[in-house]
Amino acid sequence: MTERTELINDIEKLKAERNRLLRQVEEAEQWEGTAWDSFNSLAEHIRATEKKQRIAQNYWDSSRRDIESQFEFVASQIARVKKVLDKKRYELLEGEINELQKEITTLADVLGLEIEELPKHLPFYTLPAEIDN
């Protein structure tokens, strides 16, 4: 009888061990599912970040082209004002300065800046300047 009892006890121990191992397998499967969920979430986050970077780069490239173009317009208008001054064609100066102000305002818009307008009652070139002594 003791041998039978020992066999029954061994069977119970083996069943307990089997149940413990089954629980560990179930727990491992749950952890595997969690790990895959985390991996997929991380992969999705990386794809979203890369997409944001592409969008930001496209925006920057577009903005840079607009800014460079507008700087060229401002530089061109400055050259026209200088040419009018060099030729002493003062009757054209007001129109050229108005055009320069428009180009500078457009540049400020492209840069996303707000600038205060120059006084309308006096041309800016007649404003008092600081003189170093």
Backbone as JSON Lines, residues from 0, in Angstrom:
{"i":0,"aa":"M","n":[0.79,-1.19,0.0],"ca":[0.0,0.0,0.0],"c":[0.84,1.26,0.0]}
{"i":1,"aa":"T","n":[1.93,1.19,0.65],"ca":[2.78,2.36,0.68],"c":[3.31,2.7,-0.7]}
{"i":2,"aa":"E","n":[3.54,1.66,-1.47],"ca":[4.03,1.93,-2.82],"c":[2.94,2.61,-3.63]}
{"i":3,"aa":"R","n":[1.72,2.17,-3.46],"ca":[0.59,2.79,-4.14],"c":[0.43,4.23,-3.68]}
{"i":4,"aa":"T","n":[0.54,4.47,-2.41],"ca":[0.43,5.81,-1.85],"c":[1.54,6.7,-2.4]}
{"i":5,"aa":"E","n":[2.73,6.14,-2.48],"ca":[3.86,6.9,-3.02],"c":[3.6,7.26,-4.48]}
{"i":6,"aa":"L","n":[3.05,6.32,-5.25],"ca":[2.74,6.59,-6.65],"c":[1.67,7.67,-6.76]}
{"i":7,"aa":"I","n":[0.66,7.59,-5.9],"ca":[-0.4,8.61,-5.91],"c":[0.2,9.97,-5.57]}
{"i":8,"aa":"N","n":[1.07,10.0,-4.57],"ca":[1.73,11.26,-4.18],"c":[2.6,11.79,-5.32]}
{"i":9,"aa":"D","n":[3.32,10.88,-5.99],"ca":[4.16,11.29,-7.13],"c":[3.29,11.86,-8.25]}
{"i":10,"aa":"I","n":[2.14,11.19,-8.49],"ca":[1.22,11.68,-9.53],"c":[0.7,13.07,-9.16]}
{"i":11,"aa":"E","n":[0.34,13.26,-7.89],"ca":[-0.15,14.57,-7.43],"c":[0.94,15.64,-7.58]}
{"i":12,"aa":"K","n":[2.17,15.28,-7.25],"ca":[3.28,16.23,-7.4],"c":[3.49,16.58,-8.88]}
{"i":13,"aa":"L","n":[3.41,15.55,-9.74],"ca":[3.59,15.79,-11.17],"c":[2.45,16.65,-11.72]}
{"i":14,"aa":"K","n":[1.21,16.4,-11.26],"ca":[0.09,17.23,-11.69],"c":[0.29,18.68,-11.24]}
{"i":15,"aa":"A","n":[0.74,18.84,-9.99],"ca":[0.99,20.19,-9.47],"c":[2.08,20.88,-10.29]}
{"i":16,"aa":"E","n":[3.14,20.13,-10.61],"ca":[4.23,20.68,-11.42],"c":[3.73,21.04,-12.82]}
{"i":17,"aa":"R","n":[2.9,20.15,-13.41],"ca":[2.33,20.42,-14.73],"c":[1.47,21.68,-14.68]}
{"i":18,"aa":"N","n":[0.63,21.82,-13.66],"ca":[-0.22,23.0,-13.54],"c":[0.61,24.27,-13.37]}
{"i":19,"aa":"R","n":[1.68,24.16,-12.57],"ca":[2.57,25.32,-12.39],"c":[3.21,25.71,-13.71]}
{"i":20,"aa":"L","n":[3.67,24.72,-14.47],"ca":[4.29,24.99,-15.77],"c":[3.28,25.56,-16.77]}
{"i":21,"aa":"L","n":[2.04,25.06,-16.73],"ca":[0.99,25.6,-17.61],"c":[0.71,27.07,-17.29]}
{"i":22,"aa":"R","n":[0.67,27.38,-15.97],"ca":[0.47,28.78,-15.58],"c":[1.62,29.64,-16.07]}
{"i":23,"aa":"Q","n":[2.84,29.13,-15.97],"ca":[4.0,29.88,-16.46],"c":[3.94,30.09,-17.97]}
{"i":24,"aa":"V","n":[3.48,29.05,-18.69],"ca":[3.34,29.18,-20.15],"c":[2.29,30.24,-20.47]}
{"i":25,"aa":"E","n":[1.15,30.21,-19.77],"ca":[0.11,31.22,-20.0],"c":[0.62,32.62,-19.69]}
{"i":26,"aa":"E","n":[1.37,32.74,-18.59],"ca":[1.93,34.04,-18.23],"c":[2.94,34.5,-19.29]}
{"i":27,"aa":"A","n":[3.76,33.58,-19.78],"ca":[4.73,33.92,-20.82],"c":[4.02,34.36,-22.1]}
{"i":28,"aa":"E","n":[2.92,33.69,-22.44],"ca":[2.15,34.08,-23.62],"c":[1.56,35.48,-23.45]}
{"i":29,"aa":"Q","n":[1.1,35.78,-22.24],"ca":[0.58,37.13,-21.99],"c":[1.7,38.17,-22.13]}
{"i":30,"aa":"W","n":[2.87,37.86,-21.57],"ca":[3.99,38.78,-21.69],"c":[4.42,38.94,-23.14]}
{"i":31,"aa":"E","n":[4.35,37.84,-23.9],"ca":[4.69,37.92,-25.32],"c":[3.71,38.85,-26.05]}
{"i":32,"aa":"G","n":[2.43,38.72,-25.74],"ca":[1.42,39.6,-26.35],"c":[1.67,41.06,-25.98]}
{"i":33,"aa":"T","n":[1.99,41.28,-24.71],"ca":[2.29,42.64,-24.26],"c":[3.54,43.18,-24.96]}
{"i":34,"aa":"A","n":[4.54,42.32,-25.11],"ca":[5.77,42.75,-25.78],"c":[5.49,43.11,-27.24]}
{"i":35,"aa":"W","n":[4.68,42.31,-27.93],"ca":[4.34,42.63,-29.31],"c":[3.53,43.91,-29.4]}
{"i":36,"aa":"D","n":[2.61,44.11,-28.47],"ca":[1.85,45.36,-28.45],"c":[2.78,46.55,-28.28]}
{"i":37,"aa":"S","n":[3.73,46.41,-27.34],"ca":[4.7,47.49,-27.11],"c":[5.56,47.73,-28.35]}
{"i":38,"aa":"F","n":[6.0,46.64,-28.96],"ca":[6.82,46.76,-30.17],"c":[6.04,47.47,-31.27]}
{"i":39,"aa":"N","n":[4.8,47.04,-31.49],"ca":[3.98,47.66,-32.54],"c":[3.71,49.13,-32.24]}
{"i":40,"aa":"S","n":[3.47,49.45,-30.97],"ca":[3.26,50.85,-30.59],"c":[4.51,51.67,-30.85]}
{"i":41,"aa":"L","n":[5.65,51.13,-30.5],"ca":[6.92,51.83,-30.73],"c":[7.17,52.02,-32.23]}
{"i":42,"aa":"A","n":[6.92,50.99,-33.01],"ca":[7.11,51.09,-34.46],"c":[6.18,52.16,-35.04]}
{"i":43,"aa":"E","n":[4.94,52.19,-34.58],"ca":[3.99,53.2,-35.05],"c":[4.43,54.61,-34.65]}
{"i":44,"aa":"H","n":[4.94,54.72,-33.43],"ca":[5.44,56.02,-32.96],"c":[6.62,56.49,-33.83]}
{"i":45,"aa":"I","n":[7.51,55.58,-34.15],"ca":[8.67,55.93,-34.98],"c":[8.21,56.36,-36.38]}
{"i":46,"aa":"R","n":[7.25,55.65,-36.95],"ca":[6.72,56.04,-38.27],"c":[6.09,57.43,-38.21]}
{"i":47,"aa":"A","n":[5.33,57.69,-37.15],"ca":[4.69,59.0,-37.01],"c":[5.74,60.1,-36.86]}
{"i":48,"aa":"T","n":[6.79,59.83,-36.09],"ca":[7.86,60.8,-35.91],"c":[8.57,61.08,-37.24]}
{"i":49,"aa":"E","n":[8.84,60.02,-38.0],"ca":[9.48,60.2,-39.3],"c":[8.58,61.01,-40.24]}
{"i":50,"aa":"K","n":[7.28,60.77,-40.19],"ca":[6.35,61.53,-41.02],"c":[6.36,63.01,-40.62]}
{"i":51,"aa":"K","n":[6.37,63.27,-39.31],"ca":[6.44,64.66,-38.83],"c":[7.72,65.33,-39.31]}
{"i":52,"aa":"Q","n":[8.83,64.59,-39.27],"ca":[10.1,65.15,-39.73],"c":[10.04,65.48,-41.22]}
{"i":53,"aa":"R","n":[9.43,64.6,-42.02],"ca":[9.32,64.88,-43.47],"c":[8.46,66.11,-43.71]}
{"i":54,"aa":"I","n":[7.35,66.22,-42.97],"ca":[6.47,67.38,-43.12],"c":[7.22,68.65,-42.73]}
{"i":55,"aa":"A","n":[7.94,68.6,-41.6],"ca":[8.69,69.77,-41.15],"c":[9.77,70.15,-42.16]}
{"i":56,"aa":"Q","n":[10.44,69.15,-42.74],"ca":[11.49,69.43,-43.73],"c":[10.88,70.06,-44.98]}
{"i":57,"aa":"N","n":[9.74,69.54,-45.42],"ca":[9.06,70.12,-46.59],"c":[8.64,71.56,-46.3]}
{"i":58,"aa":"Y","n":[8.12,71.79,-45.1],"ca":[7.71,73.15,-44.72],"c":[8.92,74.08,-44.71]}
{"i":59,"aa":"W","n":[10.02,73.61,-44.13],"ca":[11.23,74.43,-44.06],"c":[11.74,74.73,-45.47]}
{"i":60,"aa":"D","n":[11.8,73.72,-46.34],"ca":[12.28,73.95,-47.7],"c":[11.42,74.98,-48.42]}
{"i":61,"aa":"S","n":[10.12,74.84,-48.29],"ca":[9.19,75.78,-48.93],"c":[9.37,77.19,-48.35]}
{"i":62,"aa":"S","n":[9.46,77.28,-47.03],"ca":[9.63,78.59,-46.38],"c":[10.95,79.22,-46.79]}
{"i":63,"aa":"R","n":[12.0,78.41,-46.84],"ca":[13.32,78.94,-47.2],"c":[13.29,79.51,-48.62]}
{"i":64,"aa":"R","n":[12.64,78.81,-49.54],"ca":[12.54,79.32,-50.91],"c":[11.79,80.65,-50.94]}
{"i":65,"aa":"D","n":[10.67,80.71,-50.19],"ca":[9.9,81.96,-50.14],"c":[10.72,83.1,-49.55]}
{"i":66,"aa":"I","n":[11.45,82.81,-48.48],"ca":[12.26,83.83,-47.82],"c":[13.37,84.32,-48.75]}
{"i":67,"aa":"E","n":[14.07,83.37,-49.38],"ca":[15.15,83.75,-50.3],"c":[14.61,84.6,-51.44]}
{"i":68,"aa":"S","n":[13.48,84.2,-51.98],"ca":[12.87,84.95,-53.08],"c":[12.52,86.37,-52.63]}
{"i":69,"aa":"Q","n":[11.92,86.48,-51.45],"ca":[11.52,87.8,-50.98],"c":[12.73,88.66,-50.65]}
{"i":70,"aa":"F","n":[13.8,88.07,-50.11],"ca":[15.04,88.82,-49.87],"c":[15.58,89.37,-51.2]}
{"i":71,"aa":"E","n":[15.47,88.57,-52.25],"ca":[15.93,89.04,-53.56],"c":[15.11,90.23,-54.03]}
{"i":72,"aa":"F","n":[13.78,90.19,-53.81],"ca":[12.93,91.32,-54.19],"c":[13.32,92.57,-53.41]}
{"i":73,"aa":"V","n":[13.56,92.42,-52.11],"ca":[13.94,93.57,-51.28],"c":[15.28,94.13,-51.75]}
{"i":74,"aa":"A","n":[16.25,93.24,-51.98],"ca":[17.57,93.69,-52.44],"c":[17.46,94.4,-53.78]}
{"i":75,"aa":"S","n":[16.63,93.88,-54.66],"ca":[16.42,94.51,-55.97],"c":[15.82,95.9,-55.81]}
{"i":76,"aa":"Q","n":[14.85,96.02,-54.92],"ca":[14.21,97.32,-54.71],"c":[15.18,98.31,-54.06]}
{"i":77,"aa":"I","n":[16.01,97.82,-53.15],"ca":[17.03,98.69,-52.54],"c":[17.97,99.2,-53.63]}
{"i":78,"aa":"A","n":[18.35,98.33,-54.54],"ca":[19.23,98.75,-55.64],"c":[18.54,99.81,-56.5]}
{"i":79,"aa":"R","n":[17.23,99.65,-56.7],"ca":[16.49,100.65,-57.5],"c":[16.47,102.0,-56.78]}
{"i":80,"aa":"V","n":[16.27,101.99,-55.46],"ca":[16.27,103.24,-54.69],"c":[17.64,103.89,-54.78]}
{"i":81,"aa":"K","n":[18.69,103.07,-54.64],"ca":[20.06,103.6,-54.73],"c":[20.32,104.2,-56.11]}
{"i":82,"aa":"K","n":[19.82,103.53,-57.14],"ca":[20.01,104.02,-58.5],"c":[19.31,105.37,-58.7]}
{"i":83,"aa":"V","n":[18.09,105.49,-58.14],"ca":[17.36,106.77,-58.23],"c":[18.15,107.86,-57.52]}
{"i":84,"aa":"L","n":[18.7,107.54,-56.35],"ca":[19.49,108.53,-55.61],"c":[20.77,108.89,-56.37]}
{"i":85,"aa":"D","n":[21.44,107.88,-56.93],"ca":[22.67,108.14,-57.69],"c":[22.41,109.04,-58.89]}
{"i":86,"aa":"K","n":[21.27,108.84,-59.53],"ca":[20.94,109.65,-60.72],"c":[20.24,110.95,-60.35]}
{"i":87,"aa":"K","n":[20.03,111.15,-59.06],"ca":[19.39,112.36,-58.55],"c":[18.01,112.58,-59.18]}
{"i":88,"aa":"R","n":[17.27,111.49,-59.31],"ca":[15.9,111.54,-59.85],"c":[14.93,111.52,-58.67]}
{"i":89,"aa":"Y","n":[14.99,112.57,-57.89],"ca":[14.24,112.64,-56.64],"c":[12.73,112.56,-56.83]}
{"i":90,"aa":"E","n":[12.24,112.93,-58.02],"ca":[10.79,112.86,-58.26],"c":[10.31,111.4,-58.28]}
{"i":91,"aa":"L","n":[11.22,110.46,-58.53],"ca":[10.87,109.03,-58.54],"c":[11.08,108.38,-57.18]}
{"i":92,"aa":"L","n":[11.73,109.09,-56.28],"ca":[12.14,108.49,-55.0],"c":[10.95,108.03,-54.16]}
{"i":93,"aa":"E","n":[9.91,108.84,-54.07],"ca":[8.78,108.47,-53.23],"c":[8.14,107.16,-53.7]}
{"i":94,"aa":"G","n":[7.95,107.01,-54.99],"ca":[7.36,105.78,-55.53],"c":[8.24,104.57,-55.26]}
{"i":95,"aa":"E","n":[9.56,104.74,-55.43],"ca":[10.48,103.62,-55.19],"c":[10.52,103.25,-53.71]}
{"i":96,"aa":"I","n":[10.47,104.27,-52.86],"ca":[10.48,104.0,-51.41],"c":[9.18,103.31,-51.01]}
{"i":97,"aa":"N","n":[8.06,103.73,-51.57],"ca":[6.78,103.05,-51.28],"c":[6.84,101.59,-51.7]}
{"i":98,"aa":"E","n":[7.43,101.35,-52.86],"ca":[7.57,99.97,-53.34],"c":[8.49,99.17,-52.42]}
{"i":99,"aa":"L","n":[9.57,99.81,-51.94],"ca":[10.48,99.16,-51.0],"c":[9.75,98.81,-49.71]}
{"i":100,"aa":"Q","n":[8.92,99.73,-49.21],"ca":[8.16,99.46,-48.0],"c":[7.22,98.27,-48.2]}
{"i":101,"aa":"K","n":[6.6,98.18,-49.37],"ca":[5.73,97.04,-49.66],"c":[6.52,95.73,-49.64]}
{"i":102,"aa":"E","n":[7.69,95.74,-50.26],"ca":[8.52,94.53,-50.31],"c":[8.98,94.13,-48.91]}
{"i":103,"aa":"I","n":[9.34,95.12,-48.09],"ca":[9.77,94.83,-46.72],"c":[8.6,94.27,-45.91]}
{"i":104,"aa":"T","n":[7.41,94.83,-46.1],"ca":[6.22,94.32,-45.41],"c":[5.93,92.88,-45.84]}
{"i":105,"aa":"T","n":[6.06,92.61,-47.13],"ca":[5.85,91.24,-47.62],"c":[6.89,90.3,-47.03]}
{"i":106,"aa":"L","n":[8.15,90.75,-46.95],"ca":[9.2,89.94,-46.34],"c":[8.86,89.65,-44.89]}
{"i":107,"aa":"A","n":[8.4,90.66,-44.17],"ca":[8.02,90.45,-42.76],"c":[6.9,89.42,-42.66]}
{"i":108,"aa":"D","n":[5.93,89.49,-43.57],"ca":[4.85,88.5,-43.58],"c":[5.39,87.1,-43.82]}
{"i":109,"aa":"V","n":[6.3,86.97,-44.77],"ca":[6.89,85.67,-45.08],"c":[7.65,85.13,-43.86]}
{"i":110,"aa":"L","n":[8.31,86.04,-43.14],"ca":[9.05,85.63,-41.94],"c":[8.15,85.43,-40.74]}
{"i":111,"aa":"G","n":[6.88,85.84,-40.86],"ca":[5.95,85.71,-39.75],"c":[6.13,86.79,-38.71]}
{"i":112,"aa":"L","n":[6.65,87.94,-39.13],"ca":[6.89,89.05,-38.21],"c":[5.88,90.16,-38.46]}
{"i":113,"aa":"E","n":[5.6,90.9,-37.41],"ca":[4.78,92.09,-37.56],"c":[5.7,93.29,-37.36]}
{"i":114,"aa":"I","n":[5.7,94.18,-38.33],"ca":[6.54,95.37,-38.19],"c":[5.63,96.58,-38.13]}
{"i":115,"aa":"E","n":[6.1,97.55,-37.38],"ca":[5.37,98.81,-37.32],"c":[5.65,99.56,-38.61]}
{"i":116,"aa":"E","n":[4.62,100.15,-39.16],"ca":[4.8,100.88,-40.41],"c":[5.58,102.16,-40.15]}
{"i":117,"aa":"L","n":[6.32,102.56,-41.16],"ca":[7.05,103.82,-41.08],"c":[6.05,104.96,-41.14]}
{"i":118,"aa":"P","n":[6.4,106.11,-40.57],"ca":[5.45,107.23,-40.57],"c":[5.03,107.61,-41.98]}
{"i":119,"aa":"K","n":[3.73,107.9,-42.14],"ca":[3.2,108.26,-43.46],"c":[3.37,109.74,-43.77]}
{"i":120,"aa":"H","n":[3.41,110.57,-42.72],"ca":[3.46,112.01,-42.97],"c":[4.84,112.5,-43.37]}
{"i":121,"aa":"L","n":[5.88,111.77,-43.02],"ca":[7.24,112.13,-43.42],"c":[7.92,110.9,-44.01]}
{"i":122,"aa":"P","n":[8.67,111.08,-45.05],"ca":[9.44,109.93,-45.53],"c":[10.49,109.56,-44.47]}
{"i":123,"aa":"F","n":[10.79,108.28,-44.37],"ca":[11.69,107.84,-43.31],"c":[13.08,108.44,-43.44]}
{"i":124,"aa":"Y","n":[13.48,108.85,-44.65],"ca":[14.83,109.39,-44.8],"c":[14.95,110.8,-44.24]}
{"i":125,"aa":"T","n":[13.84,111.41,-43.82],"ca":[13.93,112.73,-43.2],"c":[13.84,112.64,-41.68]}
{"i":126,"aa":"L","n":[13.74,111.43,-41.14],"ca":[13.69,111.28,-39.69],"c":[15.05,111.66,-39.11]}
{"i":127,"aa":"P","n":[15.07,112.23,-37.92],"ca":[16.35,112.61,-37.32],"c":[17.21,111.37,-37.06]}
{"i":128,"aa":"A","n":[18.48,111.54,-37.27],"ca":[19.42,110.45,-37.04],"c":[20.33,110.82,-35.89]}
{"i":129,"aa":"E","n":[20.81,109.8,-35.18],"ca":[21.77,110.05,-34.11],"c":[23.13,110.35,-34.74]}
{"i":130,"aa":"I","n":[23.79,111.34,-34.2],"ca":[25.11,111.72,-34.73],"c":[26.13,111.44,-33.63]}
{"i":131,"aa":"D","n":[27.13,110.65,-33.98],"ca":[28.21,110.37,-33.03],"c":[29.19,111.53,-33.03]}
{"i":132,"aa":"N","n":[29.54,112.01,-31.86],"ca":[30.51,113.11,-31.76],"c":[31.85,112.58,-31.36]}
